[in-house]
């Protein structure tokens, strides 16, 4: 059978990572993707990552500014199903690719806009520079250093996350279009991606406890990096109370439970002033033995842990290979090339590799899509009527726990699906983190079913018959043991699409071990790359949890699209390993002569004196001068006549002075002079001064600053909902902005069994039957206080 998106046409008019990779995900699953390049632009001019991002695409040279090019562009828009763009509002307006104009002419077209910065004022018009985007979105603040100050992210994880979210939104729009007969405009900015990876941190309520430790090593003694006696680093992942108690036993550190403020409770270590002494006690213990010792004894005890490895160690190891994520292809010019594999496995409509981008991938634009776009299936509905939410009418059963699986359901709910969380009698252990649980379950329903009882399993099978989708993220072997594997469920409901998430995949030494997001950060080389030659530095953002959940959601939507052909479902499989590769996709591309990917360093703030974060009197400012014009403007604005650089930078210093300023290292006399010139200003004042002079700059939003930040408010990223126990809560509003009828989720996360009676009644169960099941313990309901 052909790929899920066989026959779907995608016009890739983007220029940066997110748009290119979003189109790549569609191409991986069979879409015909045509990428537009300016005349004279080579397929790899944007760097080695393009070997991955532009795989399976046809390339076309097109001058959009010429009359002939504009005519061809309009013709391609009339033949495409999806348009992918990523410019600023001014860029789109200049090229005639803004959503209103495009969709007025092509109402069936899906317009996917992926700007790195949200288009809201005042930062929406800045250049798409990750340094700026990470600053104003709080990603730099969330990636805090060991000393607590913000960091520059050396790996563009926001763009990688945005790409998967964008592909998922396009997939939802394709399903929505085929149901309603109309296309949509959908915006997925870098701010949406950051909000996804920071969803737990962005959820706020009065009186909640937040981690008090600075970033870098981690937020709490039970969940952080430790240096061992051989100077290797190990991440301790004792996220839950039982795991923490086991770790204390292994480390012989039960006395920490009696330390001041801990009072026997793990979560008390998050309180200000309580955790630091506990971290010191743990650090002293880990420093007594080499990494191999601690890795062995913790693993034997079932406590999640991971060594901080390099990218090369991860890429060449058995775990990546066993998941099919290291692929070797022959490029006509570069020879043997290693790139990431397809991270999503569809059992009936698997994706296929066609070719790498090269000169041979170019085609004559006049020969592309010479026939018009086929009419969308199911074109119906009154003209001018608002279409329903893209996934309205879909029922999703979520058997997952923690984040990596449930975030897939979060996205599907965000796009309009009905999501029912199915919990066992003991519930999701992630519920102990009340605010974080809210972030990933708001607006869902909940039923408690005991699958260990015959009546409970029968009830569950009735739920499966009613569903379109089921997903979970349990360890290998559990599904077969409890009867939720795909073979069993497909026999009950052949139309069911089953999303299967595992941490490490199967057939490797880690397959049976548990995993949390920082463990993937450690093993994949992400934190070693950020720390460089210094201590490895983790991100507080849920990089791999969100990446994995987004991947499984995209795969599920692709499978649902394929289901239209013959009515049959299939299994969709992905892993956190796959996500770990895709969240550094460009950095994992390998070929002879490839320049080494960038790495950071201790307290990394940027790569040059004029492209870095600078401290101010209050807060920090991100300065992103990347051209001679920017550099000359910076020299003028800050009066840098006295900079000790042999190029000589002064007022209007010209090409020589500007070029020297652009080359100045991030640490040194030039950087010190710039920091001194900004020292009397706040971060916001410094950004305004530089922006007025023509230098791209923005203030750095610190952790928690989003709650009062005007840009977040203007971009509509956050909203308020009422939570029964916590009261009014700030939460992420949604992960994409849709034209037409967007979903607005205003309900809190459900308590266990909140919908048990209502859901069973919807299946046709009588009141007597429901009472019998409750009495037998096959199902349970929420007991109101």
mmCIF file of N, CA and C in Angstrom, residues 10 12-29 31 33 35 48-57 84-86 112 114 155-168 170 325 339-344 547 551 554 578-589:
data_model
loop_
_atom_site.group_PDB
_atom_site.id
_atom_site.type_symbol
_atom_site.label_atom_id
_atom_site.label_comp_id
_atom_site.label_asym_id
_atom_site.label_seq_id
_atom_site.Cartn_x
_atom_site.Cartn_y
_atom_site.Cartn_z
ATOM 1 N N UNK A 10 2.382 19.353 -1.486
ATOM 2 C CA UNK A 10 2.850 20.327 -0.502
ATOM 3 C C UNK A 10 3.843 21.258 -1.173
ATOM 4 N N UNK A 12 6.574 23.873 -0.439
ATOM 5 C CA UNK A 12 7.451 24.329 0.634
ATOM 6 C C UNK A 12 8.112 25.625 0.205
ATOM 7 N N UNK A 13 7.548 26.739 0.672
ATOM 8 C CA UNK A 13 8.110 28.057 0.375
ATOM 9 C C UNK A 13 8.784 28.639 1.605
ATOM 10 N N UNK A 14 9.222 27.779 2.509
ATOM 11 C CA UNK A 14 9.867 28.215 3.743
ATOM 12 C C UNK A 14 11.364 28.373 3.520
ATOM 13 N N UNK A 15 12.040 28.926 4.535
ATOM 14 C CA UNK A 15 13.474 29.109 4.406
ATOM 15 C C UNK A 15 14.281 28.586 5.570
ATOM 16 N N UNK A 16 13.632 28.282 6.696
ATOM 17 C CA UNK A 16 14.349 27.899 7.907
ATOM 18 C C UNK A 16 14.005 26.473 8.310
ATOM 19 N N UNK A 17 14.516 26.061 9.466
ATOM 20 C CA UNK A 17 14.435 24.666 9.890
ATOM 21 C C UNK A 17 12.993 24.201 10.042
ATOM 22 N N UNK A 18 12.170 24.959 10.775
ATOM 23 C CA UNK A 18 10.838 24.469 11.142
ATOM 24 C C UNK A 18 9.989 24.175 9.913
ATOM 25 N N UNK A 19 9.935 25.099 8.972
ATOM 26 C CA UNK A 19 9.132 24.875 7.782
ATOM 27 C C UNK A 19 9.658 23.726 6.955
ATOM 28 N N UNK A 20 10.983 23.671 6.794
ATOM 29 C CA UNK A 20 11.581 22.604 5.995
ATOM 30 C C UNK A 20 11.289 21.236 6.594
ATOM 31 N N UNK A 21 11.409 21.114 7.924
ATOM 32 C CA UNK A 21 11.190 19.810 8.551
ATOM 33 C C UNK A 21 9.713 19.443 8.613
ATOM 34 N N UNK A 22 8.842 20.421 8.782
ATOM 35 C CA UNK A 22 7.412 20.109 8.750
ATOM 36 C C UNK A 22 7.041 19.507 7.402
ATOM 37 N N UNK A 23 7.548 20.108 6.333
ATOM 38 C CA UNK A 23 7.299 19.550 4.997
ATOM 39 C C UNK A 23 7.967 18.193 4.835
ATOM 40 N N UNK A 24 9.142 18.012 5.448
ATOM 41 C CA UNK A 24 9.835 16.718 5.396
ATOM 42 C C UNK A 24 9.000 15.598 5.999
ATOM 43 N N UNK A 25 8.361 15.874 7.153
ATOM 44 C CA UNK A 25 7.537 14.836 7.779
ATOM 45 C C UNK A 25 6.407 14.404 6.846
ATOM 46 N N UNK A 26 5.814 15.343 6.140
ATOM 47 C CA UNK A 26 4.764 14.992 5.183
ATOM 48 C C UNK A 26 5.345 14.200 4.020
ATOM 49 N N UNK A 27 6.533 14.596 3.552
ATOM 50 C CA UNK A 27 7.180 13.865 2.461
ATOM 51 C C UNK A 27 7.541 12.449 2.876
ATOM 52 N N UNK A 28 7.984 12.278 4.114
ATOM 53 C CA UNK A 28 8.327 10.939 4.608
ATOM 54 C C UNK A 28 7.139 9.989 4.493
ATOM 55 N N UNK A 29 5.930 10.518 4.637
ATOM 56 C CA UNK A 29 4.732 9.674 4.599
ATOM 57 C C UNK A 29 4.032 9.717 3.241
ATOM 58 N N UNK A 31 3.784 12.330 0.774
ATOM 59 C CA UNK A 31 3.344 13.538 0.086
ATOM 60 C C UNK A 31 4.350 13.947 -0.985
ATOM 61 N N UNK A 33 6.266 16.753 -2.176
ATOM 62 C CA UNK A 33 6.691 18.055 -1.657
ATOM 63 C C UNK A 33 7.628 18.717 -2.651
ATOM 64 N N UNK A 35 9.989 22.024 -3.035
ATOM 65 C CA UNK A 35 10.612 23.131 -2.320
ATOM 66 C C UNK A 35 11.062 24.200 -3.309
ATOM 67 N N UNK A 48 24.612 21.487 6.400
ATOM 68 C CA UNK A 48 24.474 20.029 6.286
ATOM 69 C C UNK A 48 23.100 19.502 6.667
ATOM 70 N N UNK A 49 22.401 20.197 7.566
ATOM 71 C CA UNK A 49 21.095 19.725 7.999
ATOM 72 C C UNK A 49 20.107 19.557 6.864
ATOM 73 N N UNK A 50 20.308 20.290 5.778
ATOM 74 C CA UNK A 50 19.393 20.204 4.641
ATOM 75 C C UNK A 50 19.368 18.806 4.041
ATOM 76 N N UNK A 51 20.429 18.035 4.238
ATOM 77 C CA UNK A 51 20.422 16.658 3.740
ATOM 78 C C UNK A 51 19.311 15.850 4.388
ATOM 79 N N UNK A 52 18.969 16.205 5.608
ATOM 80 C CA UNK A 52 17.837 15.557 6.280
ATOM 81 C C UNK A 52 16.542 16.294 5.978
ATOM 82 N N UNK A 53 16.526 17.606 6.172
ATOM 83 C CA UNK A 53 15.276 18.371 6.114
ATOM 84 C C UNK A 53 14.650 18.367 4.723
ATOM 85 N N UNK A 54 15.461 18.258 3.677
ATOM 86 C CA UNK A 54 14.925 18.314 2.314
ATOM 87 C C UNK A 54 14.943 16.968 1.606
ATOM 88 N N UNK A 55 15.084 15.886 2.365
ATOM 89 C CA UNK A 55 15.022 14.569 1.741
ATOM 90 C C UNK A 55 13.627 14.359 1.133
ATOM 91 N N UNK A 56 13.602 13.577 0.075
ATOM 92 C CA UNK A 56 12.354 13.170 -0.574
ATOM 93 C C UNK A 56 11.596 14.318 -1.236
ATOM 94 N N UNK A 57 12.220 15.496 -1.354
ATOM 95 C CA UNK A 57 11.543 16.635 -1.974
ATOM 96 C C UNK A 57 12.058 16.865 -3.393
ATOM 97 N N UNK A 84 3.518 25.797 2.865
ATOM 98 C CA UNK A 84 4.305 25.978 4.082
ATOM 99 C C UNK A 84 5.160 27.228 3.925
ATOM 100 N N UNK A 85 4.978 28.192 4.829
ATOM 101 C CA UNK A 85 5.759 29.434 4.807
ATOM 102 C C UNK A 85 6.246 29.713 6.224
ATOM 103 N N UNK A 86 7.253 30.584 6.349
ATOM 104 C CA UNK A 86 7.787 30.859 7.688
ATOM 105 C C UNK A 86 8.330 32.271 7.851
ATOM 106 N N UNK A 112 -0.069 26.853 6.068
ATOM 107 C CA UNK A 112 0.652 26.565 7.303
ATOM 108 C C UNK A 112 1.783 27.583 7.456
ATOM 109 N N UNK A 114 4.761 29.088 9.823
ATOM 110 C CA UNK A 114 5.656 28.666 10.903
ATOM 111 C C UNK A 114 6.736 29.715 11.181
ATOM 112 N N UNK A 155 21.713 24.316 20.527
ATOM 113 C CA UNK A 155 20.969 23.450 19.618
ATOM 114 C C UNK A 155 19.587 24.059 19.390
ATOM 115 N N UNK A 156 19.135 24.191 18.152
ATOM 116 C CA UNK A 156 17.846 24.871 17.885
ATOM 117 C C UNK A 156 16.647 23.988 18.207
ATOM 118 N N UNK A 157 16.514 23.593 19.472
ATOM 119 C CA UNK A 157 15.464 22.648 19.838
ATOM 120 C C UNK A 157 14.071 23.243 19.652
ATOM 121 N N UNK A 158 13.927 24.551 19.779
ATOM 122 C CA UNK A 158 12.610 25.153 19.579
ATOM 123 C C UNK A 158 12.166 24.976 18.130
ATOM 124 N N UNK A 159 13.070 25.205 17.187
ATOM 125 C CA UNK A 159 12.717 25.032 15.772
ATOM 126 C C UNK A 159 12.383 23.579 15.463
ATOM 127 N N UNK A 160 13.122 22.636 16.068
ATOM 128 C CA UNK A 160 12.830 21.214 15.838
ATOM 129 C C UNK A 160 11.456 20.840 16.407
ATOM 130 N N UNK A 161 11.156 21.352 17.609
ATOM 131 C CA UNK A 161 9.843 21.086 18.171
ATOM 132 C C UNK A 161 8.737 21.740 17.372
ATOM 133 N N UNK A 162 8.984 22.958 16.891
ATOM 134 C CA UNK A 162 8.010 23.663 16.067
ATOM 135 C C UNK A 162 7.717 22.901 14.781
ATOM 136 N N UNK A 163 8.727 22.258 14.214
ATOM 137 C CA UNK A 163 8.537 21.501 12.974
ATOM 138 C C UNK A 163 7.545 20.359 13.164
ATOM 139 N N UNK A 164 7.687 19.607 14.274
ATOM 140 C CA UNK A 164 6.772 18.484 14.495
ATOM 141 C C UNK A 164 5.370 18.992 14.783
ATOM 142 N N UNK A 165 5.260 20.059 15.589
ATOM 143 C CA UNK A 165 3.947 20.643 15.839
ATOM 144 C C UNK A 165 3.313 21.133 14.540
ATOM 145 N N UNK A 166 4.125 21.732 13.670
ATOM 146 C CA UNK A 166 3.599 22.222 12.399
ATOM 147 C C UNK A 166 3.094 21.105 11.514
ATOM 148 N N UNK A 167 3.863 20.013 11.440
ATOM 149 C CA UNK A 167 3.424 18.871 10.632
ATOM 150 C C UNK A 167 2.129 18.296 11.188
ATOM 151 N N UNK A 168 2.010 18.252 12.515
ATOM 152 C CA UNK A 168 0.797 17.722 13.142
ATOM 153 C C UNK A 168 -0.399 18.614 12.837
ATOM 154 N N UNK A 170 -0.744 20.528 10.185
ATOM 155 C CA UNK A 170 -1.084 20.316 8.773
ATOM 156 C C UNK A 170 -1.868 19.026 8.601
ATOM 157 N N UNK A 325 17.142 4.504 13.365
ATOM 158 C CA UNK A 325 17.276 5.950 13.241
ATOM 159 C C UNK A 325 18.601 6.400 12.656
ATOM 160 N N UNK A 339 22.069 9.996 7.841
ATOM 161 C CA UNK A 339 21.020 10.920 8.266
ATOM 162 C C UNK A 339 20.044 10.180 9.181
ATOM 163 N N UNK A 340 19.243 10.917 9.955
ATOM 164 C CA UNK A 340 18.217 10.261 10.758
ATOM 165 C C UNK A 340 17.205 9.523 9.884
ATOM 166 N N UNK A 341 16.699 8.399 10.388
ATOM 167 C CA UNK A 341 15.663 7.654 9.692
ATOM 168 C C UNK A 341 14.294 8.240 9.952
ATOM 169 N N UNK A 342 13.267 7.578 9.427
ATOM 170 C CA UNK A 342 11.885 7.992 9.627
ATOM 171 C C UNK A 342 11.510 7.682 11.076
ATOM 172 N N UNK A 343 11.114 8.665 11.877
ATOM 173 C CA UNK A 343 10.862 8.416 13.300
ATOM 174 C C UNK A 343 9.490 7.815 13.596
ATOM 175 N N UNK A 344 8.657 7.655 12.581
ATOM 176 C CA UNK A 344 7.295 7.178 12.788
ATOM 177 C C UNK A 344 7.085 5.936 11.932
ATOM 178 N N UNK A 547 8.422 16.250 22.042
ATOM 179 C CA UNK A 547 8.748 15.771 20.702
ATOM 180 C C UNK A 547 8.123 14.421 20.416
ATOM 181 N N UNK A 551 5.210 13.530 17.723
ATOM 182 C CA UNK A 551 5.442 12.538 16.670
ATOM 183 C C UNK A 551 4.320 11.509 16.609
ATOM 184 N N UNK A 554 1.211 13.066 15.127
ATOM 185 C CA UNK A 554 1.317 13.194 13.668
ATOM 186 C C UNK A 554 1.098 11.846 12.987
ATOM 187 N N UNK A 578 13.672 7.950 19.028
ATOM 188 C CA UNK A 578 13.453 8.595 17.739
ATOM 189 C C UNK A 578 13.357 10.107 17.902
ATOM 190 N N UNK A 579 12.640 10.518 18.930
ATOM 191 C CA UNK A 579 12.526 11.949 19.196
ATOM 192 C C UNK A 579 13.883 12.562 19.524
ATOM 193 N N UNK A 580 14.713 11.824 20.273
ATOM 194 C CA UNK A 580 16.026 12.365 20.650
ATOM 195 C C UNK A 580 16.881 12.639 19.427
ATOM 196 N N UNK A 581 16.701 11.846 18.380
ATOM 197 C CA UNK A 581 17.450 12.066 17.142
ATOM 198 C C UNK A 581 16.858 13.239 16.363
ATOM 199 N N UNK A 582 15.534 13.299 16.261
ATOM 200 C CA UNK A 582 14.910 14.363 15.468
ATOM 201 C C UNK A 582 15.060 15.729 16.122
ATOM 202 N N UNK A 583 15.223 15.786 17.436
ATOM 203 C CA UNK A 583 15.412 17.075 18.100
ATOM 204 C C UNK A 583 16.850 17.575 17.985
ATOM 205 N N UNK A 584 17.691 16.811 17.303
ATOM 206 C CA UNK A 584 19.035 17.266 16.918
ATOM 207 C C UNK A 584 19.321 16.778 15.497
ATOM 208 N N UNK A 585 18.309 16.791 14.648
ATOM 209 C CA UNK A 585 18.403 16.130 13.339
ATOM 210 C C UNK A 585 19.578 16.644 12.515
ATOM 211 N N UNK A 586 19.730 17.959 12.425
ATOM 212 C CA UNK A 586 20.821 18.498 11.626
ATOM 213 C C UNK A 586 22.180 18.184 12.196
ATOM 214 N N UNK A 587 22.267 18.148 13.510
ATOM 215 C CA UNK A 587 23.540 17.869 14.171
ATOM 216 C C UNK A 587 23.969 16.414 14.008
ATOM 217 N N UNK A 588 23.023 15.518 13.726
ATOM 218 C CA UNK A 588 23.363 14.106 13.556
ATOM 219 C C UNK A 588 23.690 13.730 12.109
ATOM 220 N N UNK A 589 23.570 14.649 11.172
ATOM 221 C CA UNK A 589 23.970 14.356 9.789
ATOM 222 C C UNK A 589 25.483 14.184 9.739
#
